[in-house]
Short mmCIF file of C-alpha atoms in Angstrom, two decimals:
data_model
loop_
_atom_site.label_atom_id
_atom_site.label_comp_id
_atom_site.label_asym_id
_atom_site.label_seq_id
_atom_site.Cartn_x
_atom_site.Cartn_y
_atom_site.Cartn_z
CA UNK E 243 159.27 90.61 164.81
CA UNK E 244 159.52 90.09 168.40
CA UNK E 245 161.87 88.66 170.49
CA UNK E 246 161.95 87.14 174.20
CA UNK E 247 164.87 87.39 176.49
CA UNK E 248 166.02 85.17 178.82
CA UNK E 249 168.99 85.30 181.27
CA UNK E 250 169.95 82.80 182.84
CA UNK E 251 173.39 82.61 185.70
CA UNK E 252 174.80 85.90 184.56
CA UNK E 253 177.94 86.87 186.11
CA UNK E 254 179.61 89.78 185.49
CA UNK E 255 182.87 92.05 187.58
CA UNK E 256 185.20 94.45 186.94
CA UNK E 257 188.29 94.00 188.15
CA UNK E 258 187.85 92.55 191.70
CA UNK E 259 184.54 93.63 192.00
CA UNK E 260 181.40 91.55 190.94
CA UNK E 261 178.49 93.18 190.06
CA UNK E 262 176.39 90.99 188.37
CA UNK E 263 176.31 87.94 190.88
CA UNK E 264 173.91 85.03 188.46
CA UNK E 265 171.28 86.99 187.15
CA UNK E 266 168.09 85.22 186.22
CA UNK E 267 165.54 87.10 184.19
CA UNK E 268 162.49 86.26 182.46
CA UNK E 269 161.10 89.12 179.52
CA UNK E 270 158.28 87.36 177.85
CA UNK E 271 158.14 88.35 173.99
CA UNK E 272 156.22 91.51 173.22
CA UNK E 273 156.48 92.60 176.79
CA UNK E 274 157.85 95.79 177.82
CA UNK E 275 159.64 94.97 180.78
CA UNK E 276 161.14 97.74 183.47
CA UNK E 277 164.18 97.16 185.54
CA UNK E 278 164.81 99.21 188.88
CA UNK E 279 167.02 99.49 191.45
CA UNK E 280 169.37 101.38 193.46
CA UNK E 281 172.52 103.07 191.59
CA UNK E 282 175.36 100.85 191.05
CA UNK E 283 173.75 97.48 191.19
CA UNK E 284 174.37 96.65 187.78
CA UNK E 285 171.63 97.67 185.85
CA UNK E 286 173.42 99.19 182.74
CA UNK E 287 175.96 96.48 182.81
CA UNK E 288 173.30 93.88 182.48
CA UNK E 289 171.70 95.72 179.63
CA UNK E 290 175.50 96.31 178.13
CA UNK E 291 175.94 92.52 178.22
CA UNK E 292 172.36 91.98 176.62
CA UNK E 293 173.54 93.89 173.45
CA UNK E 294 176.97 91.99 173.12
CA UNK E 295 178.85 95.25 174.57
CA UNK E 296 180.05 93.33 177.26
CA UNK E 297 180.99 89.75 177.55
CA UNK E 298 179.79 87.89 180.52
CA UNK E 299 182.48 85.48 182.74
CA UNK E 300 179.51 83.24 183.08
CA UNK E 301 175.96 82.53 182.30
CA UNK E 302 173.97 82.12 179.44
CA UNK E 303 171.85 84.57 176.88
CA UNK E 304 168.95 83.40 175.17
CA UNK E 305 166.97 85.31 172.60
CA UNK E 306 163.70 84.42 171.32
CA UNK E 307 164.50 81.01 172.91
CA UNK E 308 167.47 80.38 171.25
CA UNK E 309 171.12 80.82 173.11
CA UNK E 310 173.05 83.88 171.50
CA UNK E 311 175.18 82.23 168.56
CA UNK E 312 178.77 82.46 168.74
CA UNK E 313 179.64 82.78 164.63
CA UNK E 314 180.43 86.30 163.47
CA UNK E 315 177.59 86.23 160.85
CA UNK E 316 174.48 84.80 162.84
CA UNK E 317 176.03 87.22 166.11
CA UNK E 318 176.03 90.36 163.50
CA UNK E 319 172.05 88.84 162.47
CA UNK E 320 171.21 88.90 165.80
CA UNK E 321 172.51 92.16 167.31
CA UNK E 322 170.78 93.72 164.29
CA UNK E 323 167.70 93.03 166.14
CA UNK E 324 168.16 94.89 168.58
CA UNK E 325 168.01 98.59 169.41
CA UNK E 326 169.70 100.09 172.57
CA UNK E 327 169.01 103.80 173.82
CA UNK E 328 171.57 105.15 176.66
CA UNK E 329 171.67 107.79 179.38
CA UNK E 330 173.73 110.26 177.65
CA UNK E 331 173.45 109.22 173.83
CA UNK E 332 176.79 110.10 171.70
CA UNK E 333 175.60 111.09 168.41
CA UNK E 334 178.11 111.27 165.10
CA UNK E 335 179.52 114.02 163.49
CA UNK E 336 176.78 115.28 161.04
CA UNK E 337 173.52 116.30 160.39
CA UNK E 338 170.45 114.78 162.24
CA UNK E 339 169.58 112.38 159.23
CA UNK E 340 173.08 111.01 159.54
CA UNK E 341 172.72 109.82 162.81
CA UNK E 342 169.07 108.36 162.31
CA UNK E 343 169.46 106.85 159.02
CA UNK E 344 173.16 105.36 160.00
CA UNK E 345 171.76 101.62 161.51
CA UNK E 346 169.82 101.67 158.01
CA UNK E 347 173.14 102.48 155.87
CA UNK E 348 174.91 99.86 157.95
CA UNK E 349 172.28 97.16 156.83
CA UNK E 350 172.57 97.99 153.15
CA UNK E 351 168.95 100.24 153.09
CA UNK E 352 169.07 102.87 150.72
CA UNK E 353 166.97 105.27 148.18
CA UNK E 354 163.76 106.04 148.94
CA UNK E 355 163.20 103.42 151.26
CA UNK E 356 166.04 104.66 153.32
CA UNK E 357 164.64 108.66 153.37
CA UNK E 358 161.28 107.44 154.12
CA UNK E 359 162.03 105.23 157.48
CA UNK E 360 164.30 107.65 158.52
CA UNK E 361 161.70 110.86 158.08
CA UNK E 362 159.18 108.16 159.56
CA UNK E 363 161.50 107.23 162.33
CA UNK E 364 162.13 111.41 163.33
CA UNK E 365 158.19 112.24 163.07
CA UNK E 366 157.77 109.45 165.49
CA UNK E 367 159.70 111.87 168.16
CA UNK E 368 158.32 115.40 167.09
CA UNK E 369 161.82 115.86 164.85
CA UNK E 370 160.72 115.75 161.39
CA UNK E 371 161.15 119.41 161.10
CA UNK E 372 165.08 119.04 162.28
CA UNK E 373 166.44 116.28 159.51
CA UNK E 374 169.13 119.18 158.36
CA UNK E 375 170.51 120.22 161.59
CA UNK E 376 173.89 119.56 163.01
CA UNK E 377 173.64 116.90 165.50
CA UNK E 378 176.02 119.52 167.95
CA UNK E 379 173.83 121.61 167.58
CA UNK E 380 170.99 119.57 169.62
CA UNK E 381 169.27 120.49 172.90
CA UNK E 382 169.73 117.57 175.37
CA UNK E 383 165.79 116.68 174.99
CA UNK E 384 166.58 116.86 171.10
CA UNK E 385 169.77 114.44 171.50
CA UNK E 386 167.97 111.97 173.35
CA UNK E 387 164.77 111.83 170.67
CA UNK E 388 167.06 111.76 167.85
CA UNK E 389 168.75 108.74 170.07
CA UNK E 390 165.46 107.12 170.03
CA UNK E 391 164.46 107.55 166.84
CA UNK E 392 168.00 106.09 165.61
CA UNK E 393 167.42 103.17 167.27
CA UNK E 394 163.48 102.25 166.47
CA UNK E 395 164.28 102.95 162.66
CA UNK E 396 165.87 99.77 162.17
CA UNK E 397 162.82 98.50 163.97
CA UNK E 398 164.47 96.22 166.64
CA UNK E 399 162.52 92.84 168.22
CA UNK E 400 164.23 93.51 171.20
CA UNK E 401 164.35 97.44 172.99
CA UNK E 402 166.95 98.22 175.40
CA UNK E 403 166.12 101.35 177.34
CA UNK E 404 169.11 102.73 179.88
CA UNK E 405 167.75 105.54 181.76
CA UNK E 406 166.71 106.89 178.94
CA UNK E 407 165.04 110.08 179.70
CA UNK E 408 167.01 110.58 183.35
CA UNK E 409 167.70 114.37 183.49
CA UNK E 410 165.22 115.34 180.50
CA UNK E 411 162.45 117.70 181.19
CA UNK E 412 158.72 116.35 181.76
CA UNK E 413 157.89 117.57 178.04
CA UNK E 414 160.81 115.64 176.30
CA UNK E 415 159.88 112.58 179.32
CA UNK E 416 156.31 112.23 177.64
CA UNK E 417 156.91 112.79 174.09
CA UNK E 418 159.54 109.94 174.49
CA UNK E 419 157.14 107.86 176.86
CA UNK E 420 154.72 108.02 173.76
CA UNK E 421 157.39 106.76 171.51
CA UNK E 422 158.16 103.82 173.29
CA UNK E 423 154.32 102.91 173.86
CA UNK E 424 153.39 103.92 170.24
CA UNK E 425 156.49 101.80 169.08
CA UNK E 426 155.45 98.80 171.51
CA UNK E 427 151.86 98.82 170.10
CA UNK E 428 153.32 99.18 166.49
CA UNK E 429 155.75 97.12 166.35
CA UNK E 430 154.90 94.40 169.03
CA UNK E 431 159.11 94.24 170.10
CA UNK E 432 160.00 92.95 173.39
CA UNK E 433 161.00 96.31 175.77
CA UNK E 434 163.50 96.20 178.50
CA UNK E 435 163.39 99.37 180.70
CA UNK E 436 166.14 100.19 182.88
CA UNK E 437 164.61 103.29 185.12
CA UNK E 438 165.29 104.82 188.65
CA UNK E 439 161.80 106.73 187.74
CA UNK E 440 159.25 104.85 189.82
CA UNK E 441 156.40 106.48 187.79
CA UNK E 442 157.86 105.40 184.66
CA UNK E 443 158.20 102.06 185.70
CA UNK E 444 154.32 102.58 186.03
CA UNK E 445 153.20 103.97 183.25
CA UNK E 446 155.45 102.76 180.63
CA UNK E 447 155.63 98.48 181.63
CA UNK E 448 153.44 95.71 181.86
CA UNK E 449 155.75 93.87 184.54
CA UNK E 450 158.82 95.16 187.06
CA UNK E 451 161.64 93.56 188.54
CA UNK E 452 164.04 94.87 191.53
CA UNK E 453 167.43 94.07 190.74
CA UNK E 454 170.05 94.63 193.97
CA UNK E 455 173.82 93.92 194.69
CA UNK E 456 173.55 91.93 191.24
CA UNK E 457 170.62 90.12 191.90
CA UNK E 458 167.15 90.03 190.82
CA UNK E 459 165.13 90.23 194.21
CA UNK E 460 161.66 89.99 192.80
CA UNK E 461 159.87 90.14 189.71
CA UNK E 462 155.82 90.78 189.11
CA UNK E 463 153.15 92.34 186.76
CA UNK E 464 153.47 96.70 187.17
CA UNK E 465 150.38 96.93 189.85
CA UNK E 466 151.09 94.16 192.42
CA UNK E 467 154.88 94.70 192.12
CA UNK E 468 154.47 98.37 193.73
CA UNK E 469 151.32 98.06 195.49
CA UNK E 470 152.21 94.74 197.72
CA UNK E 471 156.06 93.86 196.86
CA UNK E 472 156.35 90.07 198.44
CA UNK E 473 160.24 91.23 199.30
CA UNK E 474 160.83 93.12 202.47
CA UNK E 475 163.83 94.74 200.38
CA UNK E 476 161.32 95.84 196.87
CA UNK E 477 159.08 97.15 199.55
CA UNK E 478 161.72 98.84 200.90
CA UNK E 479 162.77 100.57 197.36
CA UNK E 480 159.55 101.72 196.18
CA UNK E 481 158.49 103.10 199.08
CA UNK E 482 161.22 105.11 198.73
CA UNK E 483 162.64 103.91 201.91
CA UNK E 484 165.87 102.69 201.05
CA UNK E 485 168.99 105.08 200.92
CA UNK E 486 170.34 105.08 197.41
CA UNK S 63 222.36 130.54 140.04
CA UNK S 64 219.61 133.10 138.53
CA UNK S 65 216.29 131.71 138.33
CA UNK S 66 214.15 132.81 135.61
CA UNK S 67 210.26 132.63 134.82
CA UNK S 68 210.81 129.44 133.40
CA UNK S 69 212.31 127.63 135.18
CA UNK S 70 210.72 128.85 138.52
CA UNK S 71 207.21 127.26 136.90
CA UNK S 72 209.29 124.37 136.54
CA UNK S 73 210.63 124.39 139.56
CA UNK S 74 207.46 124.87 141.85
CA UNK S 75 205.58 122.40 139.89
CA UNK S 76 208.00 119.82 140.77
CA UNK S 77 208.49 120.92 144.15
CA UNK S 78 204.22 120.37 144.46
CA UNK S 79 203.94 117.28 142.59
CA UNK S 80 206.81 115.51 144.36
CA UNK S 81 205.66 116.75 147.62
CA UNK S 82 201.83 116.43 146.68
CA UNK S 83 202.84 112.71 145.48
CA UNK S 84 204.73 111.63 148.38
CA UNK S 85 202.00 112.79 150.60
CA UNK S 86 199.09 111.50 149.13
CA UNK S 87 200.69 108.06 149.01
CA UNK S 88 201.63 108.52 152.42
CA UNK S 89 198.28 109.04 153.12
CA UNK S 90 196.80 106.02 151.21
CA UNK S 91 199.34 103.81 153.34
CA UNK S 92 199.32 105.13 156.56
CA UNK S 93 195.73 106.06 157.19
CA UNK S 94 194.16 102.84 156.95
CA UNK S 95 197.05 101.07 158.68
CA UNK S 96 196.71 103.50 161.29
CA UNK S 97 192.79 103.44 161.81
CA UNK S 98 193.51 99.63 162.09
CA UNK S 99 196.48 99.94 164.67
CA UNK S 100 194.89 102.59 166.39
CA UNK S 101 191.66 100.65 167.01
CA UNK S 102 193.49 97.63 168.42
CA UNK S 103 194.36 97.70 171.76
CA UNK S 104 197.03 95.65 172.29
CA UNK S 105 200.11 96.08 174.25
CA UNK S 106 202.67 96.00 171.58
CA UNK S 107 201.07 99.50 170.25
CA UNK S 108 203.13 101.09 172.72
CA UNK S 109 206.30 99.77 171.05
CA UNK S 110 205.28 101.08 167.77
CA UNK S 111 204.45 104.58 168.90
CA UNK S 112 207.35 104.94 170.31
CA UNK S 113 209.53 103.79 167.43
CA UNK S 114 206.89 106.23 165.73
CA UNK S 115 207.38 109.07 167.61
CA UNK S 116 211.67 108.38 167.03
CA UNK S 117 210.51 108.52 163.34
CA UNK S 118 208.69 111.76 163.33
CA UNK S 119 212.66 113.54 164.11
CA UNK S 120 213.99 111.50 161.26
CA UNK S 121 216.45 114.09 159.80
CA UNK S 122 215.53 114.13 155.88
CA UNK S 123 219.47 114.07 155.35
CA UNK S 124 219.34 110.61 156.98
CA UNK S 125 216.36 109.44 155.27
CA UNK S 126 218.26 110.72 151.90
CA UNK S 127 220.80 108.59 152.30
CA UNK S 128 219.09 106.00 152.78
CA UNK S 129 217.38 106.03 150.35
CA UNK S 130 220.30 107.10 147.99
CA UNK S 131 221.88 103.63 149.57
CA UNK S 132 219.37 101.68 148.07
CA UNK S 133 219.02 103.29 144.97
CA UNK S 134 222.32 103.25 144.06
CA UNK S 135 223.53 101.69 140.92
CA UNK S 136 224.69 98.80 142.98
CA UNK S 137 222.53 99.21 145.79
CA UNK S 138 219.14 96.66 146.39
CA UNK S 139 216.96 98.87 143.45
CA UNK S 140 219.58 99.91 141.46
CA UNK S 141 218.16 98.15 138.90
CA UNK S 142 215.02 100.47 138.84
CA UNK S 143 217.10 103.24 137.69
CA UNK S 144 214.94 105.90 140.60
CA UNK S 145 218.12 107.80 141.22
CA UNK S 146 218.49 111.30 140.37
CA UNK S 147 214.78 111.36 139.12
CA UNK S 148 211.36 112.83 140.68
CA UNK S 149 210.40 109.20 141.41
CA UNK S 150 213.19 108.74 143.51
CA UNK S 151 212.62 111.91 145.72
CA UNK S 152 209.05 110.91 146.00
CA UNK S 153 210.31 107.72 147.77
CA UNK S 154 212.68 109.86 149.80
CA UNK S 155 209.80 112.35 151.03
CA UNK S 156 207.33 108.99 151.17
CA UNK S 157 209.92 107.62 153.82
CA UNK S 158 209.86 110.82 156.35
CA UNK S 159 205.78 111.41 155.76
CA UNK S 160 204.51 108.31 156.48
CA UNK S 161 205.63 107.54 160.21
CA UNK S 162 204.58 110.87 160.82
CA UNK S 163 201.08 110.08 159.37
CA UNK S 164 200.89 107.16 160.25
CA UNK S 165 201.63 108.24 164.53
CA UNK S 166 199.39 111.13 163.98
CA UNK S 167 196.46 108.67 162.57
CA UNK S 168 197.05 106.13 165.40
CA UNK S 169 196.60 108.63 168.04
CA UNK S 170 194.07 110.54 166.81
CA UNK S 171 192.11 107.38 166.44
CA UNK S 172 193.36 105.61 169.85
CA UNK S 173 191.65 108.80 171.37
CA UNK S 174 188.32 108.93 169.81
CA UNK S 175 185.76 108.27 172.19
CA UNK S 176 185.10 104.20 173.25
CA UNK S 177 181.18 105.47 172.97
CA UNK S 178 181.70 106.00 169.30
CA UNK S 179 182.76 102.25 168.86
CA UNK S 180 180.43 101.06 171.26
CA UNK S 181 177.25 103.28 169.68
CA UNK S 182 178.44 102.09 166.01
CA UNK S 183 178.50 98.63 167.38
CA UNK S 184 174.90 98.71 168.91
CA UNK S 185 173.40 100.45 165.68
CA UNK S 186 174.53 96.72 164.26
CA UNK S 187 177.49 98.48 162.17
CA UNK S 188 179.91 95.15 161.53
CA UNK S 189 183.90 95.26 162.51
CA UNK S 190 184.50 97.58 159.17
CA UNK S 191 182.14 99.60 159.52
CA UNK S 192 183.00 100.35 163.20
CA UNK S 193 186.61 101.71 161.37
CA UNK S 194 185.04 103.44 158.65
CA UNK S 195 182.78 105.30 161.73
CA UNK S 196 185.55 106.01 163.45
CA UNK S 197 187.78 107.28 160.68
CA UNK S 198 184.73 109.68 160.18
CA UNK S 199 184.72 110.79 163.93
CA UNK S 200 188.47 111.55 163.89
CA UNK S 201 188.54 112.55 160.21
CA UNK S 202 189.49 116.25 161.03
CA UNK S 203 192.59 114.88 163.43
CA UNK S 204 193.44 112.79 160.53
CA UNK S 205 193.56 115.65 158.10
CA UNK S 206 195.77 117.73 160.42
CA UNK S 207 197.98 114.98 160.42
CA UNK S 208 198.33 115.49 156.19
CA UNK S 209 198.72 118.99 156.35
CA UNK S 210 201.90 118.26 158.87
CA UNK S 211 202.87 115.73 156.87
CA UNK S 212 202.73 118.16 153.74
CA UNK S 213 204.53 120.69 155.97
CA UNK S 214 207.49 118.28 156.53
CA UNK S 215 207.21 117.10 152.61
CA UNK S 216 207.41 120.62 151.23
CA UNK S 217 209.60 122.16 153.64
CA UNK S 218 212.78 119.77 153.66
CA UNK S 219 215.63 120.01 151.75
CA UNK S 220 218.38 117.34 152.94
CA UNK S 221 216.31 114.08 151.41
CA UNK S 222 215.78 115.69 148.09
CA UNK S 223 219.10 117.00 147.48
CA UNK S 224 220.70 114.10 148.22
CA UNK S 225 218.22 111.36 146.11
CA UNK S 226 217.59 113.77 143.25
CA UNK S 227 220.82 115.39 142.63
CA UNK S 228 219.25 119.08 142.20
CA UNK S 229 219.52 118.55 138.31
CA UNK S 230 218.79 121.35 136.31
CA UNK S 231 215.43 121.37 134.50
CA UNK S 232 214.87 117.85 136.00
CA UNK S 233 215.21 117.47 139.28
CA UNK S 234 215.40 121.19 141.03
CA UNK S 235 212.88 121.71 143.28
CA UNK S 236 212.65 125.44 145.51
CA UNK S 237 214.05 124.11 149.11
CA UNK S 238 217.29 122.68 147.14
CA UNK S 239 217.37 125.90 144.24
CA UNK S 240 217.17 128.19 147.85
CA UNK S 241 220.19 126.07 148.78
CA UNK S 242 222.40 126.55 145.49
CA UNK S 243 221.31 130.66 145.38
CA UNK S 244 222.72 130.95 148.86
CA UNK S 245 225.99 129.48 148.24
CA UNK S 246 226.16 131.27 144.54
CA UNK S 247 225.33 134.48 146.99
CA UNK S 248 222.13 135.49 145.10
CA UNK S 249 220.07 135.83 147.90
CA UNK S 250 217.77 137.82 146.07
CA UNK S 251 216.52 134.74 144.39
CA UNK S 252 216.61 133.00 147.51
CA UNK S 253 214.46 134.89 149.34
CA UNK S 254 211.66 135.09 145.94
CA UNK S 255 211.49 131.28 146.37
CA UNK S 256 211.17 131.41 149.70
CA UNK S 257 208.26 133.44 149.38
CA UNK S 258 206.65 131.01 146.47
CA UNK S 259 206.88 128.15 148.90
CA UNK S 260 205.46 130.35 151.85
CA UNK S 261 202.45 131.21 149.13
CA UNK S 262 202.14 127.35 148.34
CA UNK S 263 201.73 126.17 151.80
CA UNK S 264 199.20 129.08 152.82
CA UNK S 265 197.18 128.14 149.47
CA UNK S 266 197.50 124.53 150.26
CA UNK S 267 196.50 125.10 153.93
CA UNK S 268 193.96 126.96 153.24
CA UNK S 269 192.44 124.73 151.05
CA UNK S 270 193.12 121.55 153.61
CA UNK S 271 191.71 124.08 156.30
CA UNK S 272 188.58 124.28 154.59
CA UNK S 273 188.30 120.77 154.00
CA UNK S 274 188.98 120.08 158.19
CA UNK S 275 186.10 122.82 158.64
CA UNK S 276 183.38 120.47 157.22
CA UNK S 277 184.19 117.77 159.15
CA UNK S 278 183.97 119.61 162.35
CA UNK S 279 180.67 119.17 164.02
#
């Protein structure tokens, strides 16, 4: 079920810019795992090469120990493992259930089995009672659950979480918080948090890393990492020192 | 040329199931060739809209003839014996529809959002279902795209004139019987078919219209 995640020389750049400059990152299986650092520094693109959205000029990818396989079928297996939550969510045309149930359609789940996850999947995010509505019609707290929901119902070994409750008020920021821990402790999946919210970072992951200018500066469990960062740099981040 | 009850049955049934015909195979061919064009990005797409685009101002008289050129008793399907008969207008209409659907399709789904790609992707959709998603997402661009293509179907004269001979009781249809009234001066009867195909498109709009509506968000 879970799923570990290791990254090892990543390079990434756009054009003449580089902005992932050999990344080397350690997320132990069953971890959950939160990534900060200043705007721009390549956060989402790391996470965006992670899920296969991106292909990397260099470096390699290894999941659950085992480099990222190349053939169409075992790269399909694989992704299917994995669940990925952005910043601002695009849902499909449709209702609610359409969008939650779609990663179970696209793996062949259906009947019963396929209502039931998906109800399961929207009461996990306080949405049960919304299964009918139009997806347009969705509050921005309400997009972002059903977001979640859509990607835990396929129940992924590996959860990628892009700033995923930036701009959301502190009710929709808990109820998804809970999510994520109640999914962790459920499910046991690996969790990779990309946050600028210090406090998240916090409350939500066992361990932290800085990542700056493409590089991961320093990596620890949660309460060291913030209390005593070993980098003058981390220190200088979560201290809220550093101009970002 | 008087038009009686009869035959104007006749006539606007074969005006709808020529145009209906050449539209829906149009749309069978060009949909899913477009979906797959449009999703490609590749530089020779560029080439291909634009010959498109030079296609969607095909006159129908020049797509008549040639299609008359090849149906011809001695032209490349003679043989098939499609001049002069419904068949062969379908083909006719079939030629000016299609590059029209088939630009409209490419477009519409060259423009869909990269996030719905990218979000079907990471919900572990595989490379077909990405299209089918995508088809979905522009499905209401996709059906404006038929209803033009109808529009152009049902509306031109020059392509079925020419390939179907406007042959009493068998290949008349109301653009080409408007035609013959004006030059036999009964515009009377002109103007009462142009009023059944104005009542035909708004029926079949507003039954396409309705169709568009549900796939709105």
């Amino acid at each position: 079920m879970t799923m570990s995640l290791d990254v090892e020389g990543l390079w990434k750049g756009f054009d003449q810019r580089r902005v992932l400059r050999g990344i080397d990152l350690h997320v132990a299986a069953g971890e959950t795992f939160a990534l900060v650092g200043p705007s721009g520094v390549g956060k989402t693109t790391l996470l965006r090469c992670v899920d296969f959205l991106l292909q990397p000029e260099s470096g390699i990818l290894r999941y659950g120990g085992r480099e990222a396989a190349t053939s169409p079928p075992e790269r399909l297996a694989l992704r299917r493992r994995i669940g990925f939550v952005t910043q601002n969510p695009l849902l499909f045309r449709g209702t609610v259930f359409y969008n939650v149930s779609f990663g179970l359609c696209v793996r062949g789940v259906e009947g019963p089995s396929l209502e039931d996850r998906t109800h399961a999947a929207l009461a996990a995010v306080g949405l049960r009672n919304r299964t009918d509505a139009r997806a347009s019609d969705l509050s921005a707290g309400e997009t972002q659950r059903v977001a979640f929901a859509r990607a835990i119902v396929v129940r992924p070994s590996l959860l990628l979480l892009d700033e995923f409750t930036a701009n959301l008020d502190p009710a929709n920021v808990a109820q998804l918080e809970s999510a994520v821990t109640t999914y962790h402790r459920e499910s046991g999946a690996t969790v990779l948090i990309v946050t600028h919210n210090l406090f998240q970072a916090r409350r939500v992951a066992s361990r932290a890393g800085f990542l700056l200018e493409g590089k991961i500066v320093e990596t620890g469990d949660v309460g060291p990492f913030f209390a005593s960062p070993r980098d003058e740099r981390t220190r200088a981040f979560v201290q809220g020192e550093m101009p970002y | 040329m008087l038009v009686v009850a009869g035959d104007l049955v006749g006539i606007t049934l074969l005006s709808l199931l020529v145009s209906g015909t050449s539209t829906l195979l149009a749309t069978l061919v060009a949909v899913p060739l477009g979906v797959t064009l449009g999703l490609r990005e590749i530089g020779s797409q560029r080439l291909l809209r634009n010959i498109l685009f030079t296609l969607y101002g095909l006159p129908p008289v020049l797509a008549g003839l040639l299609v008359f050129l090849l149906l011809r008793r001695d032209g490349p399907l003679g043989s098939l014996g499609l001049l002069f008969t419904p068949l062969g207008m379908i083909l006719a209409q079939f030629v000016i529809v299609t590059p029209i659907l088939l630009g409209i399709t490419m477009s519409v789904v060259a423009t869909v959002e990269r996030r719905v790609k990218d979000t079907a992707f990471a919900l572990g959709a595989d490379r077909r279902q990405v299209s089918v998603t995508v088809l979905h997402e522009a499905a209401a661009g996709i059906l404006t795209g038929v209803m033009v293509g109808f529009g152009r179907a049902i509306s031109e004269v020059g392509a079925v004139f020419i390939v179907g001979g406007h042959i009493e009781g068998r290949t008349q249809v109301l653009t080409t019987s408007i035609i013959t009234d004006i030059q036999a001066a009964d515009y009377a009867d002109a103007v009462g078919l142009g009023a059944v195909l104005l009542i035909i498109a708004a029926v079949v709009y507003s039954l396409l219209y309705r169709l568009q509506e549900r796939t709105l968000p």
